[in-house]
Amino acid sequence: MKSNNLFAHLKSDVASGLVVFLVALPLCLGIALASGAPLFAGIIAGIIGGIVVGFLSQSHISVSGPAAGLTAIVFVAITDLGYEAFLVAVILAGAMQILLGFVKAGTISNYFPSNVIEGMLAGIGVIILIQQIPLALGSDVEISSGFGLFADLFTAFQEIQPGILIITAASLTVLIVWNKVPALKKLKLVPGALVAVATGILINGIFIMTNSSLVVTPEYLVNLPVPTSFEEFKGIFATPSYDAILNPVVWVVAFTITIVASIETLLCIEATERLDPLKRFVNTNVELKAQGIGNIISGVLGGLPMTSVVVRSSANSNAGAKTKMSTIVHGLLLLICVLSIPTILNMIPMATLAAILLMIGYKLANPSTVKHFWQRGKYQFIPFIITLLAVVFLGLLNGVALGMFMSVVFILRGNIKKAYYFRTEEYKRGDVIHMDLAQEVSFLNKAAIKLTLNKLPDHSNVIIDASDTVYIAQDVLDLINEFKMINAEEKGITVVLIGFKKAYRLENDIDSNNNVYTEKRVLSEDKYSELFQN
């Protein structure tokens, strides 16, 4: 299909790849620094995540690279094992991920409800906003986890550097104007992030030319290694110590990285499916295999472990990416830049990159998202807001686990005896296919429905009947609606919905005689042809 052709949207994909490259570069360096690893190790992971994983993955929006969620694990592992032995654990983790892909462990991502996923995204957005504030102000404060972040933010606002603040404000202004002015938004080959970077370099250049006290000092500029000879370039790479494979601790570290990296990847893939404007189906088992191959290569070359990353993926989507060519382009740009123009890249103020991330954080944690889930009712809002807050104060995995627990509690409370059933047979082109939803359908049924819809033959006629259904989870309603409006259109499938209510609640509706009331609409077989024609 055209939407999956890597070369069908080169204009928008190259532009979005450039934006992702500008976002990924400081993240690769920063995560390497936080992990206690060589800075170039983060770049290696970014290059492999872009070119190798980008090519092998079925996701057209997701971007892989070193992840902030792994920094604590990696830091402890490097301290305990040494970097060369740690690389063996990365290689083993990649092999374990490939195995998980073959045993089809990737389907677990379909069982995460949308309010938990959106809460995770919003929580990550808040974390991005908070973590970039010191860098945007020119402070050296490192934001700690938990409630200690409030004290760190207070300290950061007492260490403001005027020159850095000016560059941050100018960069934010460029980004906001670029998003608000329709004529500028259409300039995909000149993204706002690129203009913001150029603005930051220009302003600091003026400070330097005028001998101003506002000059940004080198520690607040991008700091990429600049080898002057081939021998120095070879010295940047680290070689795994393969003898460490006999060390039991290496296997424990490998298993830990496998579990955490795989879960983060699956959560990100589920989230980026929602960011994809074309709502394309991603085989998560293939994604695990792609991540595994990427981690093996990264470990062999001396790089950090990687996952699919929400920050870069959301930047990719917001920049207008259409296919995974944008991910590959960002990896190629990382490779080209570290080989050819590191000196120019080292002129970029970190404040400009912080401004780009502040905008990304705001889009993920947009107040309109909170309002949206508030309007959906307590059963949607409470797991959402708990996930958001827990991700910020307790960490990504703890936050998602707590959000899942709350979702399950609400489902069990309102649906003690839920059942799910729909009719499946072997169909061929042109058949009228009947799908009857059960009395109650929760988010736990999402995976089966999603798989069935994606296997429907092209140019078929489908009737989805909810006449007997009392409750349908919002996740399933969203899935059916997205299939009808987007996927079915692309595959030439005609979809008719029967018996769907305007709203569903966990509690059954009761009429004045204490009878369960179900809105129902029955159509005889001779009416089906009329529906499809209309």
CSV table of C-alpha atoms in Angstrom, one decimal, residues 164 257 495:
chain,number,residue,atom,x,y,z
A,164,ILE,CA,20.8,31.2,28.5
A,257,ILE,CA,17.4,-5.3,30.8
A,495,VAL,CA,-18.7,-1.3,7.7
